[in-house]
Amino acid sequence: MEERGFSFHVVEDLPDGVNRLFPHVVDDEGWAAEHGYGSDIQRKRDTLAAKNPNQLYFRSLSAERRDAAVDALNGPEPTGLEARVPGMGTVRHSDQGCESEAQRSLYSDLRKWYSAWKVTDALERSVPPAVARDERFTAAVSRWSTCMRTKGHSYSSPMEARQRFVRPAGATGSGESRATEIETARAEAQCAGTSGLAKTARTLTRAERAKTESDHSTEFINRKTLESGALSRARDIVKAG
């Protein structure tokens, strides 16, 4: 980006929130005692996003310079790379631009990497919804809900509970106290164990992932192979400074 006349900063990754760490139910009471439903993590994510130097820099540019910076980063047109993603059709991206240049230096075969990455990423994201539709999961959620009511918390599902305490990025606070959030999350984790919901979610997730990887083995093997090679190249880049 600097060679093309623009600034760009390496920034800290945003910390994973509750939906990423616990896609179905909070089942770690220790984590719940520290983070509740992760409203503290969401605040940190919001703060980091608001202070992202790249976003601040791009917004400071004129419209013309901003367009040029986006083209430098992403490439001028979404051509050169494509992937046929199940359920989404064909997605495309430029094989030019600094992002693609960096990925090419890491993964070597950029076209194979892009296809494997987009397909496997979409398939991995399809696992939690598939698990949630399984009748064994919904039965376990019903038992979890009964357990929560015995502890004084009336929720039909873990999703309903977390939505009360963690708002989407940029939204105002939930209005609930931190103590109430932690108390509820701890109860959720306890009920996740006694109701069998946590075990059911793990079992179904393993089975769904195994089926997904078996049905699309070529894409998963390609991604694993390319990432393995990229790791050694990344170490060499870091050592070289």
CSV table of C-alpha atoms in Angstrom, one decimal:
chain,number,residue,atom,x,y,z
A,1,MET,CA,0.0,0.0,0.0
A,2,GLU,CA,2.9,2.4,0.8
A,3,GLU,CA,4.4,1.6,-2.6
A,4,ARG,CA,1.1,2.7,-4.2
A,5,GLY,CA,1.0,5.9,-2.2
A,6,PHE,CA,-1.2,5.0,0.7
A,7,SER,CA,-0.9,4.2,4.4
A,8,PHE,CA,-1.8,0.9,6.0
A,9,HIS,CA,-1.4,-0.4,9.5
A,10,VAL,CA,-1.3,-3.9,10.9
A,11,VAL,CA,-3.9,-3.9,13.6
A,12,GLU,CA,-4.9,-6.2,16.5
A,13,ASP,CA,-7.5,-8.8,15.7
A,14,LEU,CA,-10.9,-8.2,17.3
A,15,PRO,CA,-11.4,-10.6,20.2
A,16,ASP,CA,-13.9,-13.4,19.7
A,17,GLY,CA,-17.4,-12.8,21.2
A,18,VAL,CA,-19.9,-15.1,22.7
A,19,ASN,CA,-21.4,-16.1,19.3
A,20,ARG,CA,-18.1,-17.2,18.0
A,21,LEU,CA,-16.9,-19.0,21.2
A,22,PHE,CA,-20.2,-20.5,22.1
A,23,PRO,CA,-22.4,-20.8,19.0
A,24,HIS,CA,-25.1,-22.8,20.8
A,25,VAL,CA,-24.9,-22.3,24.5
A,26,VAL,CA,-22.4,-21.0,27.1
A,27,ASP,CA,-21.1,-24.1,28.7
A,28,ASP,CA,-18.1,-22.8,30.6
A,29,GLU,CA,-19.1,-21.6,34.0
A,30,GLY,CA,-15.6,-20.1,34.6
A,31,TRP,CA,-15.9,-18.0,31.4
A,32,ALA,CA,-19.4,-17.0,32.3
A,33,ALA,CA,-18.3,-15.9,35.8
A,34,GLU,CA,-15.7,-13.6,34.2
A,35,HIS,CA,-17.5,-12.4,31.0
A,36,GLY,CA,-21.2,-13.1,31.5
A,37,TYR,CA,-22.4,-13.1,27.9
A,38,GLY,CA,-19.4,-11.2,26.7
A,39,SER,CA,-20.8,-7.6,26.9
A,40,ASP,CA,-17.3,-6.6,28.1
A,41,ILE,CA,-15.8,-8.2,25.0
A,42,GLN,CA,-18.4,-6.5,22.8
A,43,ARG,CA,-17.4,-3.1,24.3
A,44,LYS,CA,-13.8,-3.9,23.5
A,45,ARG,CA,-14.6,-4.9,20.0
A,46,ASP,CA,-16.6,-1.6,19.5
A,47,THR,CA,-13.7,0.4,20.9
A,48,LEU,CA,-11.1,-1.2,18.7
A,49,ALA,CA,-13.3,-0.9,15.7
A,50,ALA,CA,-13.9,2.8,16.3
A,51,LYS,CA,-10.2,3.4,16.7
A,52,ASN,CA,-9.1,1.3,13.7
A,53,PRO,CA,-6.4,3.4,12.1
A,54,ASN,CA,-7.1,2.1,8.7
A,55,GLN,CA,-10.8,3.0,8.8
A,56,LEU,CA,-9.9,6.4,10.2
A,57,TYR,CA,-7.4,7.0,7.5
A,58,PHE,CA,-9.7,5.9,4.7
A,59,ARG,CA,-12.4,8.2,6.0
A,60,SER,CA,-10.0,11.1,6.0
A,61,LEU,CA,-9.3,10.8,2.3
A,62,SER,CA,-11.1,12.7,-0.4
A,63,ALA,CA,-13.7,10.6,-2.3
A,64,GLU,CA,-11.3,10.3,-5.3
A,65,ARG,CA,-8.4,9.2,-3.1
A,66,ARG,CA,-10.6,6.8,-1.1
A,67,ASP,CA,-11.7,5.1,-4.3
A,68,ALA,CA,-8.1,4.8,-5.4
A,69,ALA,CA,-7.1,3.4,-2.0
A,70,VAL,CA,-9.8,0.8,-2.1
A,71,ASP,CA,-8.8,-0.2,-5.6
A,72,ALA,CA,-5.2,-0.5,-4.4
A,73,LEU,CA,-6.2,-2.7,-1.5
A,74,ASN,CA,-8.8,-4.9,-3.1
A,75,GLY,CA,-8.1,-4.6,-6.9
A,76,PRO,CA,-10.0,-2.5,-9.4
A,77,GLU,CA,-12.6,-5.2,-10.5
A,78,PRO,CA,-13.9,-8.5,-9.0
A,79,THR,CA,-12.2,-10.6,-11.7
A,80,GLY,CA,-9.5,-13.2,-11.7
A,81,LEU,CA,-10.7,-15.2,-8.7
A,82,GLU,CA,-13.9,-17.2,-8.3
A,83,ALA,CA,-15.4,-19.9,-6.1
A,84,ARG,CA,-18.6,-21.9,-6.5
A,85,VAL,CA,-20.0,-21.7,-2.9
A,86,PRO,CA,-22.8,-24.2,-2.0
A,87,GLY,CA,-26.0,-22.2,-1.4
A,88,MET,CA,-24.5,-18.9,-2.5
A,89,GLY,CA,-23.6,-19.5,-6.2
A,90,THR,CA,-20.4,-18.1,-7.6
A,91,VAL,CA,-18.5,-15.4,-5.7
A,92,ARG,CA,-15.6,-13.4,-7.3
A,93,HIS,CA,-12.7,-11.2,-6.3
A,94,SER,CA,-9.9,-9.4,-8.0
A,95,ASP,CA,-6.6,-11.2,-8.4
A,96,GLN,CA,-4.9,-7.8,-8.3
A,97,GLY,CA,-4.5,-5.4,-5.4
A,98,CYS,CA,-2.4,-5.6,-2.2
A,99,GLU,CA,-4.6,-8.1,-0.5
A,100,SER,CA,-4.3,-10.6,-3.3
A,101,GLU,CA,-0.6,-9.9,-3.6
A,102,ALA,CA,-0.1,-10.7,0.0
A,103,GLN,CA,-2.2,-13.9,-0.2
A,104,ARG,CA,-0.3,-15.0,-3.3
A,105,SER,CA,3.0,-14.6,-1.5
A,106,LEU,CA,1.7,-16.8,1.4
A,107,TYR,CA,-0.4,-19.5,-0.4
A,108,SER,CA,1.4,-19.6,-3.8
A,109,ASP,CA,-1.6,-20.9,-5.8
A,110,LEU,CA,-3.9,-17.9,-5.2
A,111,ARG,CA,-6.8,-19.2,-7.3
A,112,LYS,CA,-6.8,-22.6,-5.6
A,113,TRP,CA,-6.5,-20.9,-2.2
A,114,TYR,CA,-9.4,-18.4,-2.8
A,115,SER,CA,-11.7,-21.2,-4.0
A,116,ALA,CA,-10.8,-23.5,-1.0
A,117,TRP,CA,-11.1,-20.7,1.5
A,118,LYS,CA,-14.5,-19.3,0.4
A,119,VAL,CA,-16.0,-22.7,0.0
A,120,THR,CA,-14.8,-24.2,3.3
A,121,ASP,CA,-15.5,-20.9,5.2
A,122,ALA,CA,-19.1,-21.0,4.0
A,123,LEU,CA,-19.5,-24.7,4.8
A,124,GLU,CA,-18.1,-24.2,8.3
A,125,ARG,CA,-20.6,-21.4,8.9
A,126,SER,CA,-23.4,-23.7,7.8
A,127,VAL,CA,-22.7,-26.2,10.7
A,128,PRO,CA,-24.3,-24.3,13.6
A,129,PRO,CA,-27.6,-23.7,11.8
A,130,ALA,CA,-27.7,-27.3,10.8
A,131,VAL,CA,-27.2,-28.4,14.4
A,132,ALA,CA,-29.8,-26.0,15.6
A,133,ARG,CA,-32.4,-27.6,13.3
A,134,ASP,CA,-31.9,-31.1,14.6
A,135,GLU,CA,-34.7,-32.4,16.7
A,136,ARG,CA,-32.3,-33.8,19.2
A,137,PHE,CA,-30.9,-30.3,19.7
A,138,THR,CA,-34.4,-28.7,20.1
A,139,ALA,CA,-35.3,-31.3,22.6
A,140,ALA,CA,-32.2,-30.5,24.6
A,141,VAL,CA,-33.0,-26.8,24.4
A,142,SER,CA,-36.4,-27.5,25.9
A,143,ARG,CA,-34.8,-29.3,28.9
A,144,TRP,CA,-32.4,-26.4,29.2
A,145,SER,CA,-35.2,-24.0,29.3
A,146,THR,CA,-36.9,-26.0,32.1
A,147,CYS,CA,-33.7,-26.0,34.1
A,148,MET,CA,-33.3,-22.2,33.7
A,149,ARG,CA,-36.8,-21.6,35.0
A,150,THR,CA,-36.0,-23.6,38.2
A,151,LYS,CA,-33.2,-21.1,38.7
A,152,GLY,CA,-35.5,-18.1,38.2
A,153,HIS,CA,-34.6,-17.3,34.5
A,154,SER,CA,-37.4,-17.6,32.0
A,155,TYR,CA,-35.9,-18.1,28.5
A,156,SER,CA,-37.0,-20.4,25.7
A,157,SER,CA,-33.4,-20.7,24.3
A,158,PRO,CA,-29.8,-19.6,25.0
A,159,MET,CA,-30.1,-17.3,22.0
A,160,GLU,CA,-33.0,-15.4,23.6
A,161,ALA,CA,-30.9,-15.1,26.8
A,162,ARG,CA,-27.8,-13.7,25.2
A,163,GLN,CA,-29.7,-11.2,23.0
A,164,ARG,CA,-31.0,-9.6,26.2
A,165,PHE,CA,-27.5,-8.8,27.4
A,166,VAL,CA,-25.3,-8.4,24.2
A,167,ARG,CA,-26.4,-5.9,21.6
A,168,PRO,CA,-25.1,-5.8,18.0
A,169,ALA,CA,-22.1,-3.6,17.3
A,170,GLY,CA,-22.9,0.1,17.6
A,171,ALA,CA,-26.2,-0.5,19.5
A,172,THR,CA,-26.8,1.0,22.9
A,173,GLY,CA,-26.4,-1.0,26.1
A,174,SER,CA,-28.9,-3.6,27.2
A,175,GLY,CA,-29.9,-1.8,30.4
A,176,GLU,CA,-29.2,-4.9,32.5
A,177,SER,CA,-26.7,-4.8,35.3
A,178,ARG,CA,-23.4,-6.6,35.0
A,179,ALA,CA,-24.2,-8.7,38.0
A,180,THR,CA,-27.5,-9.9,36.5
A,181,GLU,CA,-25.7,-10.8,33.2
A,182,ILE,CA,-23.1,-12.9,35.0
A,183,GLU,CA,-25.7,-14.6,37.2
A,184,THR,CA,-27.8,-15.5,34.2
A,185,ALA,CA,-24.8,-16.7,32.2
A,186,ARG,CA,-23.6,-18.9,35.0
A,187,ALA,CA,-27.0,-20.4,35.4
A,188,GLU,CA,-27.0,-21.1,31.6
A,189,ALA,CA,-23.7,-22.9,31.8
A,190,GLN,CA,-24.9,-25.0,34.7
A,191,CYS,CA,-28.1,-25.9,32.9
A,192,ALA,CA,-26.1,-26.6,29.7
A,193,GLY,CA,-24.5,-29.5,31.6
A,194,THR,CA,-27.4,-30.9,33.6
A,195,SER,CA,-29.8,-30.7,30.7
A,196,GLY,CA,-27.4,-32.4,28.3
A,197,LEU,CA,-27.6,-29.5,25.9
A,198,ALA,CA,-23.8,-28.9,25.8
A,199,LYS,CA,-23.1,-32.6,25.2
A,200,THR,CA,-25.8,-32.8,22.5
A,201,ALA,CA,-24.4,-29.7,20.7
A,202,ARG,CA,-20.9,-31.1,20.7
A,203,THR,CA,-22.0,-34.5,19.4
A,204,LEU,CA,-24.1,-33.1,16.6
A,205,THR,CA,-21.4,-30.5,15.7
A,206,ARG,CA,-18.8,-33.2,15.3
A,207,ALA,CA,-21.1,-35.3,13.2
A,208,GLU,CA,-22.1,-32.4,11.0
A,209,ARG,CA,-18.5,-31.3,10.5
A,210,ALA,CA,-17.4,-34.8,9.6
A,211,LYS,CA,-20.2,-35.1,7.0
A,212,THR,CA,-19.5,-31.6,5.6
A,213,GLU,CA,-15.8,-32.4,5.3
A,214,SER,CA,-16.5,-35.8,3.7
A,215,ASP,CA,-18.9,-34.3,1.2
A,216,HIS,CA,-16.4,-31.6,0.2
A,217,SER,CA,-13.1,-33.3,0.9
A,218,THR,CA,-11.2,-31.7,-2.0
A,219,GLU,CA,-11.8,-28.2,-0.8
A,220,PHE,CA,-10.9,-29.0,2.8
A,221,ILE,CA,-7.8,-30.9,1.8
A,222,ASN,CA,-6.7,-28.1,-0.5
A,223,ARG,CA,-7.2,-25.5,2.2
A,224,LYS,CA,-5.2,-27.6,4.8
A,225,THR,CA,-2.4,-28.2,2.3
A,226,LEU,CA,-2.1,-24.6,1.3
A,227,GLU,CA,-2.3,-23.3,4.9
A,228,SER,CA,0.4,-25.7,5.9
A,229,GLY,CA,2.7,-24.3,3.2
A,230,ALA,CA,1.8,-20.8,4.1
A,231,LEU,CA,2.7,-21.2,7.7
A,232,SER,CA,6.4,-21.9,6.9
A,233,ARG,CA,6.4,-18.9,4.4
A,234,ALA,CA,4.9,-16.7,7.1
A,235,ARG,CA,7.6,-17.7,9.6
A,236,ASP,CA,10.2,-16.8,7.0
A,237,ILE,CA,8.6,-13.4,6.4
A,238,VAL,CA,8.5,-12.6,10.1
A,239,LYS,CA,12.1,-13.6,10.6
A,240,ALA,CA,13.2,-11.4,7.7
A,241,GLY,CA,11.4,-8.5,9.3
